[in-house]
PDB file of C-alpha atoms and ligand atoms in Angstrom:
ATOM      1  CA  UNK A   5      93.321  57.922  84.480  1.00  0.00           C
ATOM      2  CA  UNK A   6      90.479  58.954  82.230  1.00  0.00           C
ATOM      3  CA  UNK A   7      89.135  60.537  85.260  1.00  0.00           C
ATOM      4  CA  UNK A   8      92.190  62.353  86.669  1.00  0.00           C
ATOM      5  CA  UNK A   9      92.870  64.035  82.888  1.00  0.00           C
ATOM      6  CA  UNK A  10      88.839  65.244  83.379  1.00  0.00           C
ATOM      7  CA  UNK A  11      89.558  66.455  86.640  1.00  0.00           C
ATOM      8  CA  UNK A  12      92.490  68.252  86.016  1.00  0.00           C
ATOM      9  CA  UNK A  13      90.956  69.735  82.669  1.00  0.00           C
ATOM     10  CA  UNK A  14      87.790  71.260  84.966  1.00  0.00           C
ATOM     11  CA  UNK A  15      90.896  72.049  87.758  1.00  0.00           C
ATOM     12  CA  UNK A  16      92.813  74.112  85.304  1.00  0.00           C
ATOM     13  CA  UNK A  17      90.360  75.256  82.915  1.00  0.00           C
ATOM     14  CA  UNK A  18      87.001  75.103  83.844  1.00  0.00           C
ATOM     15  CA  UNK A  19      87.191  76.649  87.444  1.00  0.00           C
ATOM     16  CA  UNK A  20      89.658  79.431  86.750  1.00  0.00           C
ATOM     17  CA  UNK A  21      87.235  80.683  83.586  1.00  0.00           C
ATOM     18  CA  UNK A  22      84.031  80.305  85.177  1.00  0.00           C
ATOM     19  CA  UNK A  23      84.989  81.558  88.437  1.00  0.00           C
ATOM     20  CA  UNK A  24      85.926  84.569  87.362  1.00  0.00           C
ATOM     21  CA  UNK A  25      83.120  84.798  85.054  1.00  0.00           C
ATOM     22  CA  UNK A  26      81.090  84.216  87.971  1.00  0.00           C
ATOM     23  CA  UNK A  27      82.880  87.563  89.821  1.00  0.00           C
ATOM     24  CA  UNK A  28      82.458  89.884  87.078  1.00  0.00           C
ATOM     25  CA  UNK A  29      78.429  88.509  86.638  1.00  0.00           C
ATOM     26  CA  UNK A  30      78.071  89.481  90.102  1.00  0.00           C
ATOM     27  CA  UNK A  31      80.447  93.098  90.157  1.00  0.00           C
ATOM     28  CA  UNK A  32      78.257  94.023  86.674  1.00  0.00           C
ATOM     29  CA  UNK A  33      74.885  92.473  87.674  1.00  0.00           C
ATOM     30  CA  UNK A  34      74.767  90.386  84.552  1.00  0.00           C
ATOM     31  CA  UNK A  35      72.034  87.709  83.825  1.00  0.00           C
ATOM     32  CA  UNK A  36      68.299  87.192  84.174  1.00  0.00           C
ATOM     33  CA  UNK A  37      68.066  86.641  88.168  1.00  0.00           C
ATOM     34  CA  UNK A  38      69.995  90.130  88.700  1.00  0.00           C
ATOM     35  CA  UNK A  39      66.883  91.151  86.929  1.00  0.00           C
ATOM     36  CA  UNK A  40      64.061  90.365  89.858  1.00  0.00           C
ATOM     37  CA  UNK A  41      66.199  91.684  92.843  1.00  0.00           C
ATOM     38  CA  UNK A  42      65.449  88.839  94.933  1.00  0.00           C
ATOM     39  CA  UNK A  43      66.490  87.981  98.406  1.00  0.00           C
ATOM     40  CA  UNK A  44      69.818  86.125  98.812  1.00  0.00           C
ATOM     41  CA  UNK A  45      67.941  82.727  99.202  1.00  0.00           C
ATOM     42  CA  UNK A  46      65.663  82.686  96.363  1.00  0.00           C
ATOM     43  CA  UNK A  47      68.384  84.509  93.927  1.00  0.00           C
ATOM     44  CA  UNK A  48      70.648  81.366  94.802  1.00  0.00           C
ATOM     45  CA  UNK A  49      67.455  78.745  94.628  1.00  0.00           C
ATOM     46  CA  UNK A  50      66.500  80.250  90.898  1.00  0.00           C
ATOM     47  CA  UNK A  51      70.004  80.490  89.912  1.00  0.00           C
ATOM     48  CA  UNK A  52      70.601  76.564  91.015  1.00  0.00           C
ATOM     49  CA  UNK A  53      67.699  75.548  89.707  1.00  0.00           C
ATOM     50  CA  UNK A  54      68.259  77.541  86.405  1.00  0.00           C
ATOM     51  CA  UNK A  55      71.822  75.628  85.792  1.00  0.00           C
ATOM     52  CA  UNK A  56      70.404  71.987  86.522  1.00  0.00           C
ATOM     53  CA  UNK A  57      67.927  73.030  83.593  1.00  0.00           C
ATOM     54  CA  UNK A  58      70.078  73.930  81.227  1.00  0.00           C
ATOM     55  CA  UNK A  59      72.855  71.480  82.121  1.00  0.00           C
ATOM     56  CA  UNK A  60      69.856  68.784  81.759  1.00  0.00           C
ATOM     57  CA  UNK A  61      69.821  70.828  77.905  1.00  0.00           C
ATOM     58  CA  UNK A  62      73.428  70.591  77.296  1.00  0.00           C
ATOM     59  CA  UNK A  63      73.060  66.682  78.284  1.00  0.00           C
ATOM     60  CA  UNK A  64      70.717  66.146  75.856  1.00  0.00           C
ATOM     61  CA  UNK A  65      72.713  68.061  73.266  1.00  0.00           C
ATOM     62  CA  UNK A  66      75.906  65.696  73.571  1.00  0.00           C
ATOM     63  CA  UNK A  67      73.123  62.976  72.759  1.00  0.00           C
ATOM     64  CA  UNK A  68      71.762  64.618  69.294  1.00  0.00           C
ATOM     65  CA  UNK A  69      74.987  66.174  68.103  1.00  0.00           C
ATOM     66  CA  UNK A  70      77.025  64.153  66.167  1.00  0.00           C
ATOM     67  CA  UNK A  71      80.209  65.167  67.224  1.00  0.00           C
ATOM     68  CA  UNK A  72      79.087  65.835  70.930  1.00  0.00           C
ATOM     69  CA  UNK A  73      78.071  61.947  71.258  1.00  0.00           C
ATOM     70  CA  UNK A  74      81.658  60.950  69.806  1.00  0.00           C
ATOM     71  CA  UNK A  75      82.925  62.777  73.172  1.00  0.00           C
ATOM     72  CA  UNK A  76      80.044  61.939  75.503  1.00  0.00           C
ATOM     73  CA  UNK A  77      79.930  58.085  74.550  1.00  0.00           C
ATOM     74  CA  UNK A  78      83.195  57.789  76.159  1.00  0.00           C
ATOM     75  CA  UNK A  79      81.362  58.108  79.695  1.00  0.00           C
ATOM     76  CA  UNK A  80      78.476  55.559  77.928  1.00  0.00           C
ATOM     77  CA  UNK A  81      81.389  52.888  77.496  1.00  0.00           C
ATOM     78  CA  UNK A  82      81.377  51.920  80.876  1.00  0.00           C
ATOM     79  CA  UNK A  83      80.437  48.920  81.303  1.00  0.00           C
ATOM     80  CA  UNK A  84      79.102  49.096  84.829  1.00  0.00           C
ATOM     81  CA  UNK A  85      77.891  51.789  86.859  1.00  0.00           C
ATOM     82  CA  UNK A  86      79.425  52.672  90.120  1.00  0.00           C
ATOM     83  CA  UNK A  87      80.503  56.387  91.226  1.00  0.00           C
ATOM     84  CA  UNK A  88      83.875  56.506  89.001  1.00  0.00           C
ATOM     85  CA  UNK A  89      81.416  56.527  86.155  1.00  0.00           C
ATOM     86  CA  UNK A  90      80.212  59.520  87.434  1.00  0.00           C
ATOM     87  CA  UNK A  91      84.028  61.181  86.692  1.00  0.00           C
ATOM     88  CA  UNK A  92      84.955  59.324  83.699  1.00  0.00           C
ATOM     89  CA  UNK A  93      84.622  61.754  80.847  1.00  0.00           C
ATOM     90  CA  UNK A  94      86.940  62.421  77.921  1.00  0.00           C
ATOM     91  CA  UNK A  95      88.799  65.669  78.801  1.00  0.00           C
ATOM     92  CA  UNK A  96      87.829  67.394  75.107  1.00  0.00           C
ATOM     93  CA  UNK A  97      84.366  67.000  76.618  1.00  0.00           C
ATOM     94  CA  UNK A  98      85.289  68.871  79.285  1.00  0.00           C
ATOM     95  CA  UNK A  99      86.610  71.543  77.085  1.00  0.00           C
ATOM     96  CA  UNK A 100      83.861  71.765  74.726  1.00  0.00           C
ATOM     97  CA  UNK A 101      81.748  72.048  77.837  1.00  0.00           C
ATOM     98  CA  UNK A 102      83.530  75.173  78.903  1.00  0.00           C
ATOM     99  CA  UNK A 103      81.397  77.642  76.442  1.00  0.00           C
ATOM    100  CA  UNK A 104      78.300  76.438  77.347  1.00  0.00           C
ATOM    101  CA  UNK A 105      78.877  76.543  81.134  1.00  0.00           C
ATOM    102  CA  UNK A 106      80.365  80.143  80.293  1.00  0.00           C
ATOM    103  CA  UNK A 107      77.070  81.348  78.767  1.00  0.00           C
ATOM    104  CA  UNK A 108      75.501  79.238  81.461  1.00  0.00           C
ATOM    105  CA  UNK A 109      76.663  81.531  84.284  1.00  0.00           C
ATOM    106  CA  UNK A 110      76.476  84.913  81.957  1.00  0.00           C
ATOM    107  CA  UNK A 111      72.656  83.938  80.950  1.00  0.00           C
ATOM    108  CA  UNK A 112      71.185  82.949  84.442  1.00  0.00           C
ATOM    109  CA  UNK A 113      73.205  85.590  86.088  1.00  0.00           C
ATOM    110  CA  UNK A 114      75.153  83.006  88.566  1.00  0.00           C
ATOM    111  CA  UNK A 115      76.724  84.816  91.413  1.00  0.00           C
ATOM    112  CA  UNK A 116      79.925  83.097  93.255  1.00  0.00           C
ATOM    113  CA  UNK A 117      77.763  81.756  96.148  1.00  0.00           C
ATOM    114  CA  UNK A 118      75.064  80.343  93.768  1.00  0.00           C
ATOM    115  CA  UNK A 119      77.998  78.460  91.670  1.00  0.00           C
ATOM    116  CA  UNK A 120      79.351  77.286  94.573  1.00  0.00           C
ATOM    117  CA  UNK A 121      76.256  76.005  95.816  1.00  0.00           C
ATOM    118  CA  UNK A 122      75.306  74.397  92.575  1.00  0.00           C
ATOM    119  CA  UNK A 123      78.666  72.373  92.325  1.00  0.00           C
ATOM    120  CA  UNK A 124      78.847  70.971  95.536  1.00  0.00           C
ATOM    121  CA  UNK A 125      75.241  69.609  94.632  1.00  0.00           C
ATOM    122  CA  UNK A 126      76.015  68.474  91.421  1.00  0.00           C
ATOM    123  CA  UNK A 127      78.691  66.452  92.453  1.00  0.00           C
ATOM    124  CA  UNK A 128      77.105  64.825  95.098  1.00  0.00           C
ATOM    125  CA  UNK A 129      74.208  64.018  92.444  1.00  0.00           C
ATOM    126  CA  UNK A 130      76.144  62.578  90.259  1.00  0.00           C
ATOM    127  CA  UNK A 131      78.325  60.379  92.552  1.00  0.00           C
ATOM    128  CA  UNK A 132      74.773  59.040  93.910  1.00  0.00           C
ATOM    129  CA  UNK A 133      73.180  58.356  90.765  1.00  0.00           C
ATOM    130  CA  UNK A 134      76.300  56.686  89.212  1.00  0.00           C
ATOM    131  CA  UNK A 135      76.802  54.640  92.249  1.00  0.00           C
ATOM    132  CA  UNK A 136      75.824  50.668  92.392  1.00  0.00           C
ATOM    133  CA  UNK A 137      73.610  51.489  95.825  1.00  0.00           C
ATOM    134  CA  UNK A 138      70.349  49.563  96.062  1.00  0.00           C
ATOM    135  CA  UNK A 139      67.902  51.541  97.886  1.00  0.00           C
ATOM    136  CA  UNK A 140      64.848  50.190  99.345  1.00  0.00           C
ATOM    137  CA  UNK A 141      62.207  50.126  96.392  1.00  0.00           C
ATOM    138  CA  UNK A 142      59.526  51.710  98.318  1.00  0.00           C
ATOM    139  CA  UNK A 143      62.247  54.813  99.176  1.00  0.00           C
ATOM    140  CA  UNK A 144      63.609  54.896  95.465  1.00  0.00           C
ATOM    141  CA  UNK A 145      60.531  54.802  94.103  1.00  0.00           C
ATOM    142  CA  UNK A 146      59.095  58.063  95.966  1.00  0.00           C
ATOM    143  CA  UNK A 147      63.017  59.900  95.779  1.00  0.00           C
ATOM    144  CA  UNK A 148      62.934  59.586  92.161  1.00  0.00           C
ATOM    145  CA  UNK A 149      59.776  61.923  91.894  1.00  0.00           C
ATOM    146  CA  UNK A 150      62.388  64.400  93.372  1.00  0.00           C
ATOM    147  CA  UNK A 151      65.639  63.452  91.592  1.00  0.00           C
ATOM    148  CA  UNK A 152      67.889  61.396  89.927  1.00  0.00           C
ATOM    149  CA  UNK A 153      68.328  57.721  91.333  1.00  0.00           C
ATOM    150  CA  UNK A 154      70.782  54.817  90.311  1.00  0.00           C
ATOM    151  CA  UNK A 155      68.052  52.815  89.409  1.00  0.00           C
ATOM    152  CA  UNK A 156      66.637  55.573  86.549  1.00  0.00           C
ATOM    153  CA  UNK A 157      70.058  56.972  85.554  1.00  0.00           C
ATOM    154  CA  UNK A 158      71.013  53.147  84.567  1.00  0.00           C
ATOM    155  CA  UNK A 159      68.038  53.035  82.825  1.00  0.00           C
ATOM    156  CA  UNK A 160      69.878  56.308  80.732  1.00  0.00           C
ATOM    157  CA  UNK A 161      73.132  53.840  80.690  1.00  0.00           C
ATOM    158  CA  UNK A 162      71.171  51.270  79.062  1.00  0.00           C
ATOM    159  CA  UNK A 163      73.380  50.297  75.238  1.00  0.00           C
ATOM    160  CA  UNK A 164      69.747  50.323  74.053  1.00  0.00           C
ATOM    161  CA  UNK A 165      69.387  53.584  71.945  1.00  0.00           C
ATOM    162  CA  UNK A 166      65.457  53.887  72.643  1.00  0.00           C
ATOM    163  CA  UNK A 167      66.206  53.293  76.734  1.00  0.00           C
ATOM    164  CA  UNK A 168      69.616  56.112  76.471  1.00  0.00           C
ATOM    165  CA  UNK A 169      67.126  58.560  75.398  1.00  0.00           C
ATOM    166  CA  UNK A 170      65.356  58.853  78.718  1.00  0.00           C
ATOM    167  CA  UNK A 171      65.977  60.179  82.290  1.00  0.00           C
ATOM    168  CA  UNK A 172      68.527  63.349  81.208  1.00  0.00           C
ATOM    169  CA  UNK A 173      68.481  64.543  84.694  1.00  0.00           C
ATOM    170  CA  UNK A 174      71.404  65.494  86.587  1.00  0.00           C
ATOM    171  CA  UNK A 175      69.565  66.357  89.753  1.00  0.00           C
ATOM    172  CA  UNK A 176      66.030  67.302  89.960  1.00  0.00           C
ATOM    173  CA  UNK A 177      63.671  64.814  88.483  1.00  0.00           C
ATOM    174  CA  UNK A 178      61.250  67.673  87.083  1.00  0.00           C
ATOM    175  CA  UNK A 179      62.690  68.401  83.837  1.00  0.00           C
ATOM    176  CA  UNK A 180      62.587  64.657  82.894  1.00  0.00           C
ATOM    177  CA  UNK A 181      58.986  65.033  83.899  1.00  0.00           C
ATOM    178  CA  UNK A 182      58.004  68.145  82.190  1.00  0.00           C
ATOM    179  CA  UNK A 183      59.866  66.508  78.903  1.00  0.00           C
ATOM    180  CA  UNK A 184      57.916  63.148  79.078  1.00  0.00           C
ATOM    181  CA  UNK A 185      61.229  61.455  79.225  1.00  0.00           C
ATOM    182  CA  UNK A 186      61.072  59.977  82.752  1.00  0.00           C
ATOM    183  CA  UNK A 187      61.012  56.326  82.197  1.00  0.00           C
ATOM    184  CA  UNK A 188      61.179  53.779  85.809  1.00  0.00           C
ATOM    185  CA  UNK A 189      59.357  50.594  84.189  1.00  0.00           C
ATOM    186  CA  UNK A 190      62.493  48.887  83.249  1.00  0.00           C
ATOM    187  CA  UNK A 191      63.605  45.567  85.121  1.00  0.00           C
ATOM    188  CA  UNK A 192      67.329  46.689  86.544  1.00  0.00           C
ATOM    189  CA  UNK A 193      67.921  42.599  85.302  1.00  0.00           C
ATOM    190  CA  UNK A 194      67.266  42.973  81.970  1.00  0.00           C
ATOM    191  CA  UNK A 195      69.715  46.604  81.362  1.00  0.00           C
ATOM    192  CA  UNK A 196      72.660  45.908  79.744  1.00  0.00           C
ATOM    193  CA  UNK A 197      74.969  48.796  80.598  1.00  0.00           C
ATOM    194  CA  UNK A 198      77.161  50.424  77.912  1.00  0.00           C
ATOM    195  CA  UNK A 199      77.211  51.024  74.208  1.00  0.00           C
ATOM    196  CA  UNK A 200      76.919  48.626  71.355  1.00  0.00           C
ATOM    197  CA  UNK A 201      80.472  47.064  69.913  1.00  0.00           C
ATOM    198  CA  UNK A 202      81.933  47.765  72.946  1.00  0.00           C
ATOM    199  CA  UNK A 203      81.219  44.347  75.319  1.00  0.00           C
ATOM    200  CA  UNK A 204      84.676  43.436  76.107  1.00  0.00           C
ATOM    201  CA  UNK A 205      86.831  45.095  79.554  1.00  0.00           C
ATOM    202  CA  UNK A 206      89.699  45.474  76.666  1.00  0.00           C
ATOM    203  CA  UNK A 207      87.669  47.265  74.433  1.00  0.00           C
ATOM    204  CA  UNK A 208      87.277  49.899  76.995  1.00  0.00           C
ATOM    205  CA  UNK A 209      90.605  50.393  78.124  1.00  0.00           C
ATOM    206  CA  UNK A 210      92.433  53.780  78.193  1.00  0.00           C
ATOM    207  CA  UNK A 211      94.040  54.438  74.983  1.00  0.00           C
ATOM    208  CA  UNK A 212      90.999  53.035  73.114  1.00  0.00           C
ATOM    209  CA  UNK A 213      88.720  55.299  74.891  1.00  0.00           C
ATOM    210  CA  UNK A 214      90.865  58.405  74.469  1.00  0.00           C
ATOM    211  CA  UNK A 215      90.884  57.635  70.516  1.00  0.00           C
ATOM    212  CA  UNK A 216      87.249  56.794  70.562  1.00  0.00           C
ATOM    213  CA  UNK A 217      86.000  60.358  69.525  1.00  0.00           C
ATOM    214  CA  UNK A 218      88.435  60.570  66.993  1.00  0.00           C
ATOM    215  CA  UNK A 219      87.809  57.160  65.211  1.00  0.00           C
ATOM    216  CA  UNK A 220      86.606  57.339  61.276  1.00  0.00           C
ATOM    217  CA  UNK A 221      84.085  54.281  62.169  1.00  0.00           C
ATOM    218  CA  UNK A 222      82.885  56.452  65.234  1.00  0.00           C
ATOM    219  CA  UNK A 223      79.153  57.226  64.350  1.00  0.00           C
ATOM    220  CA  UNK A 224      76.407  59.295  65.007  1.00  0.00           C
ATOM    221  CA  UNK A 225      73.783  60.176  68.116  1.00  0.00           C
ATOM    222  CA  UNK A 226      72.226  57.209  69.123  1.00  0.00           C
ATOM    223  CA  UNK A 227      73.681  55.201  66.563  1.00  0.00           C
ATOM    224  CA  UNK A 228      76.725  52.981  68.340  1.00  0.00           C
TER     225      UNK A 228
HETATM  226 ZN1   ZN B  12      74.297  60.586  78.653  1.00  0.00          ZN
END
């Protein structure tokens, strides 16, 4: 349910705003990659790359902000990690979201195609890295130089504030790197997934989490 009201807040709101954006930055020749007159393939590589950067910014933001964090902890609540974490996300953080993937778009200079091809790939990044599969160690170990695995993005699930402020990444590994805030020395074993004062299936439920943001005892970035 917290899912579905997400959706249908990116469905209705979201996509109709920044797909048109997304027209008129491509009919005016807005943004810094209309700048470079590249080929086709590398306009849509830089663009791509360009929003996993700054939506890897915008992640970190709904950490440090205050008010952001009261919104994002709702998709920290979980208490286990499997791919319908990767959807369940209060729908005012979908709305707040809206002006920063608007100047997003604008700023980069993302063309239809590129946006397209950047969605598809974030969602399958984030179903994978939210998902309980156990890949072979050796594998996961040499993917995650590349981008985000389960094992790491639990790591960023941890109810540990120190742990929660590492491995950002929605998709390519890189901007963790280039941060110093990849961290893969963490026994999966010893993670407990979630936020603090929240340990309980109940305490998680529906109505509770739609409240959360809006809760006088709801407190600051990296504080629950
Ligand atoms: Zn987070």
């Amino acid at each position: 349910m917290l899912s579905g009201l997400s959706a249908l807040t990116i469905r209705c709101l979201e996509m109709p705003v920044i797909n048109s954006l997304s027209r008129q930055v491509q009919l005016r020749r807005w943004g810094l990659v209309k700048r470079f007159r590249l080929p086709r393939w590398a306009e849509d590589l830089l663009a791509v790359a360009l929003l996993d950067y700054t939506l890897f910014v915008w992640h970190v933001l709904t950490h440090r902000n205050r008010w952001l964090w009261r919104l994002h902890k709702v998709h920290h609540a979980d208490l286990d990690l499997d791919a319908c974490t990767a959807l369940r996300f209060h729908f005012v953080e979908m709305i707040v979201s809206v002006p920063w993937r608007a100047a997003q778009v604008v700023a980069i200079g993302v063309n239809p195609r590129s946006l397209s091809i950047w969605q598809r790939l974030l969602m399958a990044s984030i179903l994978f890295h939210h998902s309980n599969v156990r890949l072979p160690e050796r594998f996961e170990r040499a993917m995650s130089w590349l981008v985000m695995t389960p094992r790491l993005h639990g790591i960023h699930h941890s109810s540990e504030p120190a742990l929660r402020d590492t491995n950002w990444s929605s998709g390519l590994a890189l901007w963790d790197i280039l941060h110093g805030t990849r961290k893969t020395d963490v026994p999966q074993d010893t993670i407990r997934i979630g936020i603090e004062g929240f340990i309980q299936p109940e305490q998680v439920r529906l109505g509770h989490m739609l409240s959360l943001p809006f809760a006088r005892d709801s407190e600051g970035p990296g504080e629950t």
